[in-house]
Amino acid sequence: MTKVISSQLGKNTGVIMNYEITAVIPTRAGSERVKSKNTRPFAEKSLLEYKILTLQKLKDNGFISDIVVNSDCEDSKKISKKYGVDFIQRDDYLASSDAPIVDYWKEVLTNVKTEHSMLCQCTSPLISYETYADSIQKYNGSSLLGTELIKDYLWENDKPLNYDWPNHPKSQDLSRNFWKINFGIVIISKDELTLFNNIKTPNTQLYPVPSEESLDIDNMVEFDLAESYYED
């Protein structure tokens, strides 16, 4: 899973970043599909611990200013204390499935000291240090969303969206590109989120997350698959 990247990354070379960014790790106690997925055993640690360790490396090398865990989960609070990471207690309603997604975004992304924040979901455990660092360097002050390129034969009702059926091109030759938002990386300012009431804005940068890092854990099959990467 290690990628070769600029020698500037991974070394404390006095990199000067354009923005002070707080990395926010959101968890909640009420995981529905995978019980306690962020804090249960995962390889040798837990999803939350692996995410903290990656972000601490980013902080040590000057890519982010701070790390916070935002949660209603007592186990997450204990892990945060273990690693010396600030913990923000989330309101019970905002940690529930009833809270609108926009209210959740505003809670976790604006309840920080810096103007800019980066959402770092534990459920995207394969996103590497190098990818985080590269996305931060590309952030220009307008929201940045991690995305995944979809190269498949797409249909809407009974019509193809990206090829001329019955002709059947190779997947790499499909006529249109479609992008899936990957919530593993979201960087945005408080002002922009407040202004547009969404993490997607008219000026959003779409950042392609490498396909081998884009897995998002939503069920036990995906949990086990992600864990196998760490155990290999």
mmCIF file of C-alpha atoms in Angstrom:
data_model
loop_
_atom_site.group_PDB
_atom_site.id
_atom_site.type_symbol
_atom_site.label_atom_id
_atom_site.label_comp_id
_atom_site.label_asym_id
_atom_site.label_seq_id
_atom_site.Cartn_x
_atom_site.Cartn_y
_atom_site.Cartn_z
ATOM 1 C CA MET A 1 0.000 0.000 0.000
ATOM 2 C CA THR A 2 2.990 2.338 0.213
ATOM 3 C CA LYS A 3 3.291 4.781 -2.664
ATOM 4 C CA VAL A 4 6.413 6.534 -3.912
ATOM 5 C CA ILE A 5 5.852 10.269 -3.844
ATOM 6 C CA SER A 6 7.864 13.494 -3.799
ATOM 7 C CA SER A 7 10.787 13.419 -1.388
ATOM 8 C CA GLN A 8 9.223 16.484 0.205
ATOM 9 C CA LEU A 9 6.545 14.269 1.739
ATOM 10 C CA GLY A 10 7.230 12.151 4.774
ATOM 11 C CA LYS A 11 10.122 14.318 5.944
ATOM 12 C CA ASN A 12 10.070 17.285 8.258
ATOM 13 C CA THR A 13 11.582 19.661 5.701
ATOM 14 C CA GLY A 14 9.892 22.824 6.939
ATOM 15 C CA VAL A 15 7.020 22.659 4.433
ATOM 16 C CA ILE A 16 4.991 25.868 4.614
ATOM 17 C CA MET A 17 1.293 25.167 4.051
ATOM 18 C CA ASN A 18 -1.086 27.862 2.815
ATOM 19 C CA TYR A 19 -3.794 27.110 5.374
ATOM 20 C CA GLU A 20 -4.004 25.986 8.975
ATOM 21 C CA ILE A 21 -6.149 22.843 8.913
ATOM 22 C CA THR A 22 -7.636 20.763 11.713
ATOM 23 C CA ALA A 23 -8.119 17.083 10.938
ATOM 24 C CA VAL A 24 -11.448 15.908 12.353
ATOM 25 C CA ILE A 25 -12.138 12.222 12.980
ATOM 26 C CA PRO A 26 -15.881 11.658 13.469
ATOM 27 C CA THR A 27 -17.154 8.521 15.179
ATOM 28 C CA ARG A 28 -20.385 7.638 16.906
ATOM 29 C CA ALA A 29 -21.548 5.013 19.354
ATOM 30 C CA GLY A 30 -24.575 3.948 17.335
ATOM 31 C CA SER A 31 -23.014 2.187 14.361
ATOM 32 C CA GLU A 32 -25.865 0.370 12.654
ATOM 33 C CA ARG A 33 -24.415 -2.091 10.121
ATOM 34 C CA VAL A 34 -21.136 -2.908 11.892
ATOM 35 C CA LYS A 35 -21.369 -2.714 15.666
ATOM 36 C CA SER A 36 -18.734 -0.412 17.215
ATOM 37 C CA LYS A 37 -16.903 -0.453 13.873
ATOM 38 C CA ASN A 38 -14.558 2.430 14.689
ATOM 39 C CA THR A 39 -13.293 1.030 17.992
ATOM 40 C CA ARG A 40 -13.645 -2.752 17.687
ATOM 41 C CA PRO A 41 -10.496 -4.824 16.997
ATOM 42 C CA PHE A 42 -9.173 -4.268 13.487
ATOM 43 C CA ALA A 43 -5.892 -6.004 12.647
ATOM 44 C CA GLU A 44 -3.647 -5.111 15.602
ATOM 45 C CA LYS A 45 -5.477 -1.964 16.728
ATOM 46 C CA SER A 46 -8.774 -0.319 15.727
ATOM 47 C CA LEU A 47 -9.894 1.834 12.821
ATOM 48 C CA LEU A 48 -9.763 4.926 15.027
ATOM 49 C CA GLU A 49 -6.234 4.197 16.232
ATOM 50 C CA TYR A 50 -4.888 3.655 12.717
ATOM 51 C CA LYS A 51 -6.487 6.916 11.581
ATOM 52 C CA ILE A 52 -4.994 8.829 14.518
ATOM 53 C CA LEU A 53 -1.517 7.442 13.789
ATOM 54 C CA THR A 54 -1.700 8.508 10.126
ATOM 55 C CA LEU A 55 -2.858 11.996 11.057
ATOM 56 C CA GLN A 56 -0.240 12.393 13.771
ATOM 57 C CA LYS A 57 2.393 11.792 11.109
ATOM 58 C CA LEU A 58 0.799 14.537 9.002
ATOM 59 C CA LYS A 59 0.844 16.873 11.994
ATOM 60 C CA ASP A 60 4.471 16.063 12.837
ATOM 61 C CA ASN A 61 5.466 16.938 9.267
ATOM 62 C CA GLY A 62 3.566 20.235 9.166
ATOM 63 C CA PHE A 63 0.651 19.341 6.882
ATOM 64 C CA ILE A 64 -2.054 19.903 9.509
ATOM 65 C CA SER A 65 -2.240 22.038 12.626
ATOM 66 C CA ASP A 66 -4.360 19.916 14.929
ATOM 67 C CA ILE A 67 -6.329 16.666 15.307
ATOM 68 C CA VAL A 68 -9.655 16.227 17.085
ATOM 69 C CA VAL A 69 -12.036 13.323 17.542
ATOM 70 C CA ASN A 70 -15.696 14.371 17.457
ATOM 71 C CA SER A 71 -17.984 11.735 18.950
ATOM 72 C CA ASP A 72 -20.552 10.590 21.482
ATOM 73 C CA CYS A 73 -18.638 7.333 21.970
ATOM 74 C CA GLU A 74 -16.933 6.636 25.313
ATOM 75 C CA ASP A 75 -14.512 4.146 23.752
ATOM 76 C CA SER A 76 -13.482 6.807 21.227
ATOM 77 C CA LYS A 77 -12.925 9.209 24.094
ATOM 78 C CA LYS A 78 -10.632 6.700 25.843
ATOM 79 C CA ILE A 79 -8.642 6.101 22.650
ATOM 80 C CA SER A 80 -8.299 9.849 22.079
ATOM 81 C CA LYS A 81 -6.901 10.276 25.578
ATOM 82 C CA LYS A 82 -4.493 7.363 25.036
ATOM 83 C CA TYR A 83 -2.994 9.086 21.972
ATOM 84 C CA GLY A 84 -3.131 12.632 23.341
ATOM 85 C CA VAL A 85 -5.759 13.800 20.852
ATOM 86 C CA ASP A 86 -8.385 16.401 21.748
ATOM 87 C CA PHE A 87 -11.923 15.057 22.092
ATOM 88 C CA ILE A 88 -15.105 16.987 21.311
ATOM 89 C CA GLN A 89 -18.288 15.589 22.841
ATOM 90 C CA ARG A 90 -21.011 15.494 20.203
ATOM 91 C CA ASP A 91 -24.615 16.231 21.058
ATOM 92 C CA ASP A 92 -26.713 13.059 21.207
ATOM 93 C CA TYR A 93 -29.086 14.253 18.491
ATOM 94 C CA LEU A 94 -26.258 15.189 16.119
ATOM 95 C CA ALA A 95 -24.780 11.732 16.676
ATOM 96 C CA SER A 96 -28.052 10.024 15.782
ATOM 97 C CA SER A 97 -29.380 8.810 12.454
ATOM 98 C CA ASP A 98 -32.161 11.394 12.752
ATOM 99 C CA ALA A 99 -29.847 14.389 12.344
ATOM 100 C CA PRO A 100 -29.748 15.883 8.816
ATOM 101 C CA ILE A 101 -26.397 15.278 7.144
ATOM 102 C CA VAL A 102 -25.793 19.026 6.733
ATOM 103 C CA ASP A 103 -26.219 19.577 10.476
ATOM 104 C CA TYR A 104 -23.714 16.768 11.084
ATOM 105 C CA TRP A 105 -21.203 18.336 8.682
ATOM 106 C CA LYS A 106 -21.541 21.709 10.385
ATOM 107 C CA GLU A 107 -21.058 20.144 13.812
ATOM 108 C CA VAL A 108 -17.861 18.280 13.003
ATOM 109 C CA LEU A 109 -16.311 20.696 10.496
ATOM 110 C CA THR A 110 -16.920 24.045 12.194
ATOM 111 C CA ASN A 111 -16.469 23.026 15.832
ATOM 112 C CA VAL A 112 -12.702 23.528 15.591
ATOM 113 C CA LYS A 113 -10.262 26.358 16.272
ATOM 114 C CA THR A 114 -8.965 26.772 12.723
ATOM 115 C CA GLU A 115 -10.904 28.221 9.781
ATOM 116 C CA HIS A 116 -10.212 25.153 7.652
ATOM 117 C CA SER A 117 -10.853 21.527 8.539
ATOM 118 C CA MET A 118 -10.409 18.107 6.973
ATOM 119 C CA LEU A 119 -12.941 15.344 7.538
ATOM 120 C CA CYS A 120 -11.154 12.007 8.000
ATOM 121 C CA GLN A 121 -13.557 9.086 8.233
ATOM 122 C CA CYS A 122 -12.327 5.948 10.000
ATOM 123 C CA THR A 123 -14.409 4.000 7.498
ATOM 124 C CA SER A 124 -11.878 4.887 4.780
ATOM 125 C CA PRO A 125 -8.903 3.137 6.410
ATOM 126 C CA LEU A 126 -6.851 2.590 3.260
ATOM 127 C CA ILE A 127 -6.248 6.271 2.473
ATOM 128 C CA SER A 128 -2.517 6.684 2.858
ATOM 129 C CA TYR A 129 -0.409 9.356 4.461
ATOM 130 C CA GLU A 130 0.883 10.275 1.000
ATOM 131 C CA THR A 131 -2.618 10.777 -0.398
ATOM 132 C CA TYR A 132 -3.658 12.962 2.529
ATOM 133 C CA ALA A 133 -0.499 15.050 2.182
ATOM 134 C CA ASP A 134 -0.967 15.437 -1.566
ATOM 135 C CA SER A 135 -4.614 16.491 -1.201
ATOM 136 C CA ILE A 136 -3.657 19.092 1.417
ATOM 137 C CA GLN A 137 -1.013 20.520 -0.884
ATOM 138 C CA LYS A 138 -3.596 20.789 -3.678
ATOM 139 C CA TYR A 139 -6.184 22.493 -1.466
ATOM 140 C CA ASN A 140 -6.596 26.108 -2.649
ATOM 141 C CA GLY A 141 -9.158 27.389 -0.148
ATOM 142 C CA SER A 142 -12.206 26.102 -2.028
ATOM 143 C CA SER A 143 -13.713 22.850 -0.862
ATOM 144 C CA LEU A 144 -11.893 19.690 -1.908
ATOM 145 C CA LEU A 145 -13.708 16.367 -2.133
ATOM 146 C CA GLY A 146 -12.156 12.961 -2.577
ATOM 147 C CA THR A 147 -13.652 11.194 -5.579
ATOM 148 C CA GLU A 148 -13.468 7.843 -7.310
ATOM 149 C CA LEU A 149 -13.592 7.538 -11.109
ATOM 150 C CA ILE A 150 -16.323 5.168 -12.282
ATOM 151 C CA LYS A 151 -15.400 3.332 -15.469
ATOM 152 C CA ASP A 152 -18.443 1.100 -15.928
ATOM 153 C CA TYR A 153 -21.259 0.660 -18.437
ATOM 154 C CA LEU A 154 -23.917 2.919 -16.952
ATOM 155 C CA TRP A 155 -27.600 2.966 -17.809
ATOM 156 C CA GLU A 156 -30.513 5.133 -16.714
ATOM 157 C CA ASN A 157 -33.799 3.308 -17.129
ATOM 158 C CA ASP A 158 -33.448 1.854 -20.646
ATOM 159 C CA LYS A 159 -30.794 4.211 -22.054
ATOM 160 C CA PRO A 160 -26.980 4.047 -21.847
ATOM 161 C CA LEU A 161 -25.323 7.095 -20.293
ATOM 162 C CA ASN A 162 -21.756 6.745 -21.503
ATOM 163 C CA TYR A 163 -21.622 4.637 -24.660
ATOM 164 C CA ASP A 164 -23.489 4.129 -27.922
ATOM 165 C CA TRP A 165 -25.296 0.819 -27.541
ATOM 166 C CA PRO A 166 -25.284 -1.692 -29.247
ATOM 167 C CA ASN A 167 -21.651 -0.748 -29.897
ATOM 168 C CA HIS A 168 -19.580 -1.897 -26.949
ATOM 169 C CA PRO A 169 -16.304 -0.003 -26.400
ATOM 170 C CA LYS A 170 -13.583 -1.018 -23.981
ATOM 171 C CA SER A 171 -14.185 0.415 -20.527
ATOM 172 C CA GLN A 172 -11.209 2.780 -20.854
ATOM 173 C CA ASP A 173 -12.799 4.204 -24.028
ATOM 174 C CA LEU A 174 -16.190 5.042 -22.530
ATOM 175 C CA SER A 175 -17.315 8.444 -23.743
ATOM 176 C CA ARG A 176 -18.085 10.182 -20.439
ATOM 177 C CA ASN A 177 -16.422 10.243 -17.032
ATOM 178 C CA PHE A 178 -18.512 9.827 -13.910
ATOM 179 C CA TRP A 179 -17.167 10.536 -10.442
ATOM 180 C CA LYS A 180 -18.353 9.123 -7.147
ATOM 181 C CA ILE A 181 -17.814 11.284 -4.080
ATOM 182 C CA ASN A 182 -15.605 9.493 -1.588
ATOM 183 C CA PHE A 183 -16.129 10.983 1.861
ATOM 184 C CA GLY A 184 -12.742 9.770 3.059
ATOM 185 C CA ILE A 185 -11.273 13.210 2.285
ATOM 186 C CA VAL A 186 -13.177 16.476 2.663
ATOM 187 C CA ILE A 187 -11.352 19.786 3.164
ATOM 188 C CA ILE A 188 -13.386 22.969 3.533
ATOM 189 C CA SER A 189 -13.510 26.305 5.331
ATOM 190 C CA LYS A 190 -16.120 27.306 7.880
ATOM 191 C CA ASP A 191 -17.161 30.270 5.725
ATOM 192 C CA GLU A 192 -17.711 28.174 2.624
ATOM 193 C CA LEU A 193 -19.683 25.478 4.434
ATOM 194 C CA THR A 194 -21.866 28.118 6.078
ATOM 195 C CA LEU A 195 -22.391 30.012 2.813
ATOM 196 C CA PHE A 196 -23.376 27.038 0.646
ATOM 197 C CA ASN A 197 -24.804 24.778 3.380
ATOM 198 C CA ASN A 198 -23.008 21.833 1.799
ATOM 199 C CA ILE A 199 -19.524 20.384 1.403
ATOM 200 C CA LYS A 200 -20.056 20.471 -2.397
ATOM 201 C CA THR A 201 -19.908 24.047 -3.625
ATOM 202 C CA PRO A 202 -19.758 25.738 -7.055
ATOM 203 C CA ASN A 203 -15.958 25.911 -6.714
ATOM 204 C CA THR A 204 -15.297 22.413 -5.373
ATOM 205 C CA GLN A 205 -12.093 20.662 -6.416
ATOM 206 C CA LEU A 206 -12.641 16.992 -7.206
ATOM 207 C CA TYR A 207 -9.646 15.069 -5.935
ATOM 208 C CA PRO A 208 -9.165 11.538 -7.332
ATOM 209 C CA VAL A 209 -8.453 9.067 -4.537
ATOM 210 C CA PRO A 210 -6.429 6.089 -5.835
ATOM 211 C CA SER A 211 -8.725 3.136 -6.465
ATOM 212 C CA GLU A 212 -6.744 0.904 -4.099
ATOM 213 C CA GLU A 213 -7.419 3.397 -1.275
ATOM 214 C CA SER A 214 -11.053 4.232 -1.947
ATOM 215 C CA LEU A 215 -12.754 1.408 -0.030
ATOM 216 C CA ASP A 216 -15.477 2.713 2.303
ATOM 217 C CA ILE A 217 -16.553 0.328 5.059
ATOM 218 C CA ASP A 218 -20.314 0.005 5.218
ATOM 219 C CA ASN A 219 -20.757 -3.645 6.207
ATOM 220 C CA MET A 220 -18.850 -6.601 7.671
ATOM 221 C CA VAL A 221 -17.719 -7.859 4.263
ATOM 222 C CA GLU A 222 -15.986 -4.533 3.612
ATOM 223 C CA PHE A 223 -14.657 -4.449 7.194
ATOM 224 C CA ASP A 224 -13.050 -7.865 6.737
ATOM 225 C CA LEU A 225 -11.712 -6.917 3.304
ATOM 226 C CA ALA A 226 -10.069 -3.753 4.645
ATOM 227 C CA GLU A 227 -8.642 -5.680 7.579
ATOM 228 C CA SER A 228 -7.043 -8.172 5.206
ATOM 229 C CA TYR A 229 -4.978 -5.350 3.674
ATOM 230 C CA TYR A 230 -3.484 -4.603 7.081
ATOM 231 C CA GLU A 231 -2.872 -8.251 7.867
ATOM 232 C CA ASP A 232 -1.119 -9.069 4.554
#
